[in-house]
Amino acid sequence: MYSRTVKEVREFLREVKAERKKFLHDLGLKLNQPTMPGETWVRITALGGHREVGRSATLVSTNNSKILVDCGMLNTNEIDEQPWAGAPPYLYVPEVQPFSSLDAVVLTHAHLDHSGLLPPILFKYGYDGPVYMTAPTRDLAALLQQDYIKVAHAEGHKAPYESKHIREMLKHTIVLKYNETTDITRDVRLTFYNAGHILGSASVHLHIGEGALQRCP
Ligand SMILES: [Zn+2]
């Protein structure tokens, strides 16, 4: 079925292909850097969507990388001032700041409670690295985010971001197929599996280091 969103996303990506080529080239160089020697560790930080519905965001840190999984908004109809701003995840914690210190962002699916604050949080405030998702998630997320701005304006509210931030996200998007494994940082590999939720939705498998369990002495 013909989709104007898919057509526009593809046209835009063709327009910025020179910029994307440079971005992908620089990312490739970064991935090739050696990993830091010493003790290895992994930490998961709950930033939102844990024991609540909405504003999903999880930080996965290792001794070599920082990866943000999802960056959604909370449905804030019950919040009086700025109901359209959407309560963000706890992104002010020092582990996440500055956004430019993140190595990769992974998006599980397009619903706004997972994707809604990706464009403003990341591309308005300093992140310029890759965002990994499936191709349907890319197109659906752009559609939902654009629609969110439209509805906010129609109801006389100021949306927390503009179309240009969505375009910035698209420019940094790297799409993966299900069951396809790729290096996303120096020590982490990502595989998406079909989550059976909405079109393009994925379960995220992060393979860290050599994947071996270290046994305590
Ligand atoms: Zn969902």
CSV table of C-alpha atoms and ligand atoms in Angstrom, one decimal:
chain,number,residue,atom,x,y,z
A,1,MET,CA,0.0,0.0,0.0
A,2,TYR,CA,1.3,3.5,-0.9
A,3,SER,CA,2.6,5.4,2.2
A,4,ARG,CA,3.5,9.1,2.0
A,5,THR,CA,5.5,8.8,5.2
A,6,VAL,CA,7.7,6.0,3.7
A,7,LYS,CA,8.2,8.0,0.5
A,8,GLU,CA,9.1,11.1,2.4
A,9,VAL,CA,11.5,9.3,4.7
A,10,ARG,CA,13.3,7.7,1.8
A,11,GLU,CA,13.4,11.0,-0.2
A,12,PHE,CA,15.0,12.7,2.8
A,13,LEU,CA,17.6,10.0,3.3
A,14,ARG,CA,18.6,10.3,-0.4
A,15,GLU,CA,18.9,14.1,0.1
A,16,VAL,CA,21.3,13.7,3.0
A,17,LYS,CA,23.3,10.7,1.7
A,18,ALA,CA,26.6,12.6,1.6
A,19,GLU,CA,26.2,13.6,5.2
A,20,ARG,CA,25.2,10.0,6.1
A,21,LYS,CA,28.1,8.6,4.4
A,22,LYS,CA,30.5,10.7,6.5
A,23,PHE,CA,28.6,9.8,9.7
A,24,LEU,CA,28.8,6.1,8.9
A,25,HIS,CA,32.4,6.3,8.0
A,26,ASP,CA,33.3,8.1,11.3
A,27,LEU,CA,31.2,5.6,13.3
A,28,GLY,CA,33.1,2.7,11.6
A,29,LEU,CA,36.4,4.2,12.7
A,30,LYS,CA,35.2,4.6,16.3
A,31,LEU,CA,34.0,1.0,16.4
A,32,ASN,CA,37.5,-0.1,15.4
A,33,GLN,CA,39.2,1.4,18.3
A,34,PRO,CA,40.6,-1.0,20.8
A,35,THR,CA,38.7,-1.7,24.0
A,36,MET,CA,40.0,-0.5,27.4
A,37,PRO,CA,42.0,-3.1,29.3
A,38,GLY,CA,41.2,-4.0,32.9
A,39,GLU,CA,38.2,-5.3,34.8
A,40,THR,CA,35.0,-5.7,32.8
A,41,TRP,CA,31.6,-4.9,34.2
A,42,VAL,CA,28.0,-4.2,33.1
A,43,ARG,CA,25.4,-1.9,34.8
A,44,ILE,CA,21.8,-1.3,34.1
A,45,THR,CA,20.2,2.0,35.2
A,46,ALA,CA,16.4,2.3,35.3
A,47,LEU,CA,15.6,5.8,33.9
A,48,GLY,CA,11.9,5.4,33.3
A,49,GLY,CA,9.2,2.8,32.6
A,50,HIS,CA,10.3,0.7,35.5
A,51,ARG,CA,7.4,0.0,37.9
A,52,GLU,CA,5.3,2.5,35.8
A,53,VAL,CA,3.8,2.6,32.3
A,54,GLY,CA,5.4,5.2,30.0
A,55,ARG,CA,8.6,7.1,29.5
A,56,SER,CA,10.6,3.9,28.9
A,57,ALA,CA,14.3,4.5,29.1
A,58,THR,CA,17.2,2.2,30.3
A,59,LEU,CA,20.9,2.9,30.3
A,60,VAL,CA,23.2,-0.1,29.8
A,61,SER,CA,26.8,0.9,30.7
A,62,THR,CA,29.9,-1.2,30.5
A,63,ASN,CA,33.6,-0.3,31.2
A,64,ASN,CA,33.7,0.6,27.5
A,65,SER,CA,30.3,1.9,26.4
A,66,LYS,CA,27.1,3.7,27.3
A,67,ILE,CA,23.9,2.6,25.5
A,68,LEU,CA,20.5,4.1,25.9
A,69,VAL,CA,17.6,1.8,25.2
A,70,ASP,CA,14.4,3.7,24.3
A,71,CYS,CA,13.5,7.3,25.3
A,72,GLY,CA,9.8,7.6,25.7
A,73,MET,CA,7.3,10.0,27.1
A,74,LEU,CA,4.7,9.7,29.9
A,75,ASN,CA,1.1,10.4,29.0
A,76,THR,CA,0.8,13.5,31.1
A,77,ASN,CA,-2.9,14.5,30.7
A,78,GLU,CA,-3.0,14.7,34.5
A,79,ILE,CA,-0.2,17.2,34.7
A,80,ASP,CA,-1.6,20.7,34.6
A,81,GLU,CA,1.2,22.9,33.4
A,82,GLN,CA,2.6,21.9,30.0
A,83,PRO,CA,0.6,18.7,29.5
A,84,TRP,CA,2.1,18.4,26.1
A,85,ALA,CA,5.7,18.6,27.2
A,86,GLY,CA,5.5,15.0,28.4
A,87,ALA,CA,7.3,14.0,31.6
A,88,PRO,CA,10.7,12.8,30.5
A,89,PRO,CA,12.6,9.9,31.9
A,90,TYR,CA,15.2,10.6,34.6
A,91,LEU,CA,17.8,11.8,32.1
A,92,TYR,CA,19.5,14.3,34.4
A,93,VAL,CA,21.4,11.6,36.3
A,94,PRO,CA,25.1,11.9,36.0
A,95,GLU,CA,25.4,8.5,34.3
A,96,VAL,CA,23.6,9.9,31.2
A,97,GLN,CA,25.0,13.4,31.1
A,98,PRO,CA,26.2,14.8,28.8
A,99,PHE,CA,24.2,13.2,26.0
A,100,SER,CA,27.3,13.4,23.8
A,101,SER,CA,28.9,10.8,26.1
A,102,LEU,CA,26.4,8.2,24.9
A,103,ASP,CA,27.8,5.7,22.3
A,104,ALA,CA,24.6,4.3,20.9
A,105,VAL,CA,20.8,4.5,21.2
A,106,VAL,CA,18.6,1.6,20.6
A,107,LEU,CA,14.8,1.9,19.9
A,108,THR,CA,12.7,-1.2,20.5
A,109,HIS,CA,9.5,0.1,18.8
A,110,ALA,CA,7.7,3.2,17.6
A,111,HIS,CA,5.1,3.7,20.3
A,112,LEU,CA,5.5,7.2,21.8
A,113,ASP,CA,6.1,5.8,25.3
A,114,HIS,CA,9.3,4.4,23.9
A,115,SER,CA,10.2,6.8,21.1
A,116,GLY,CA,8.5,10.1,21.9
A,117,LEU,CA,11.4,12.0,23.4
A,118,LEU,CA,14.2,10.6,21.2
A,119,PRO,CA,14.3,13.6,18.8
A,120,PRO,CA,14.3,16.4,21.3
A,121,ILE,CA,16.3,14.8,24.1
A,122,LEU,CA,19.0,13.6,21.8
A,123,PHE,CA,19.1,15.8,18.8
A,124,LYS,CA,18.2,19.1,20.5
A,125,TYR,CA,20.7,18.7,23.4
A,126,GLY,CA,23.9,17.3,22.1
A,127,TYR,CA,23.8,13.7,21.0
A,128,ASP,CA,24.9,13.0,17.5
A,129,GLY,CA,25.6,9.3,17.4
A,130,PRO,CA,23.7,6.4,15.9
A,131,VAL,CA,20.2,5.2,16.7
A,132,TYR,CA,19.5,1.6,15.9
A,133,MET,CA,16.0,0.3,15.0
A,134,THR,CA,14.2,-1.8,12.4
A,135,ALA,CA,13.1,-0.1,9.1
A,136,PRO,CA,9.3,-0.2,10.0
A,137,THR,CA,10.1,1.4,13.4
A,138,ARG,CA,12.0,4.2,11.7
A,139,ASP,CA,9.0,5.0,9.4
A,140,LEU,CA,6.4,4.5,12.1
A,141,ALA,CA,8.3,6.6,14.7
A,142,ALA,CA,8.7,9.5,12.3
A,143,LEU,CA,5.0,9.3,11.5
A,144,LEU,CA,3.9,9.2,15.2
A,145,GLN,CA,6.4,12.0,16.3
A,146,GLN,CA,5.2,14.2,13.4
A,147,ASP,CA,1.6,13.5,14.3
A,148,TYR,CA,2.3,14.4,17.9
A,149,ILE,CA,3.6,17.8,16.9
A,150,LYS,CA,0.6,18.3,14.7
A,151,VAL,CA,-2.0,17.4,17.3
A,152,ALA,CA,-0.2,19.5,20.0
A,153,HIS,CA,-0.3,22.6,17.7
A,154,ALA,CA,-3.9,21.9,16.7
A,155,GLU,CA,-4.9,21.9,20.4
A,156,GLY,CA,-3.0,25.2,21.0
A,157,HIS,CA,0.0,23.7,22.8
A,158,LYS,CA,3.7,24.0,22.1
A,159,ALA,CA,5.3,20.7,21.3
A,160,PRO,CA,8.7,20.1,22.9
A,161,TYR,CA,10.3,19.6,19.5
A,162,GLU,CA,10.1,20.4,15.8
A,163,SER,CA,10.2,18.5,12.6
A,164,LYS,CA,13.9,19.3,12.2
A,165,HIS,CA,14.7,17.2,15.3
A,166,ILE,CA,12.9,14.3,13.7
A,167,ARG,CA,14.9,14.7,10.5
A,168,GLU,CA,18.1,14.8,12.6
A,169,MET,CA,17.0,11.5,14.2
A,170,LEU,CA,16.4,10.0,10.7
A,171,LYS,CA,19.8,11.1,9.6
A,172,HIS,CA,21.4,9.2,12.4
A,173,THR,CA,19.3,6.1,12.1
A,174,ILE,CA,20.8,2.7,11.3
A,175,VAL,CA,18.2,0.1,10.4
A,176,LEU,CA,18.7,-3.6,11.2
A,177,LYS,CA,16.7,-6.7,10.2
A,178,TYR,CA,15.5,-9.2,12.7
A,179,ASN,CA,18.1,-11.8,13.7
A,180,GLU,CA,21.0,-9.7,12.2
A,181,THR,CA,23.9,-9.1,14.6
A,182,THR,CA,26.0,-6.0,14.4
A,183,ASP,CA,28.7,-4.3,16.5
A,184,ILE,CA,27.2,-1.1,18.0
A,185,THR,CA,30.1,-0.2,20.2
A,186,ARG,CA,33.6,-1.5,20.8
A,187,ASP,CA,32.4,-4.2,23.2
A,188,VAL,CA,28.7,-4.6,22.5
A,189,ARG,CA,26.8,-6.4,19.7
A,190,LEU,CA,23.1,-6.0,19.0
A,191,THR,CA,20.5,-8.4,17.6
A,192,PHE,CA,16.8,-7.6,17.2
A,193,TYR,CA,14.2,-10.4,17.5
A,194,ASN,CA,10.6,-10.1,16.5
A,195,ALA,CA,8.7,-9.1,19.6
A,196,GLY,CA,5.3,-9.6,18.1
A,197,HIS,CA,4.0,-6.3,19.5
A,198,ILE,CA,3.5,-3.8,16.7
A,199,LEU,CA,5.0,-3.7,13.2
A,200,GLY,CA,8.8,-3.5,13.5
A,201,SER,CA,8.8,-4.1,17.2
A,202,ALA,CA,11.9,-5.8,18.6
A,203,SER,CA,13.3,-7.6,21.6
A,204,VAL,CA,16.8,-6.3,22.2
A,205,HIS,CA,19.7,-8.8,22.7
A,206,LEU,CA,22.9,-7.1,23.7
A,207,HIS,CA,25.9,-9.4,23.6
A,208,ILE,CA,28.6,-7.8,25.8
A,209,GLY,CA,32.3,-8.5,25.4
A,210,GLU,CA,33.0,-12.1,24.6
A,211,GLY,CA,29.7,-13.0,26.3
A,212,ALA,CA,31.4,-15.3,28.7
A,213,LEU,CA,30.4,-15.5,32.3
A,214,GLN,CA,33.2,-14.6,34.6
A,215,ARG,CA,33.2,-16.9,37.6
A,216,CYS,CA,33.9,-15.6,41.0
A,217,PRO,CA,36.9,-17.1,42.6
B,1,ZN,ZN,4.2,-0.4,22.7
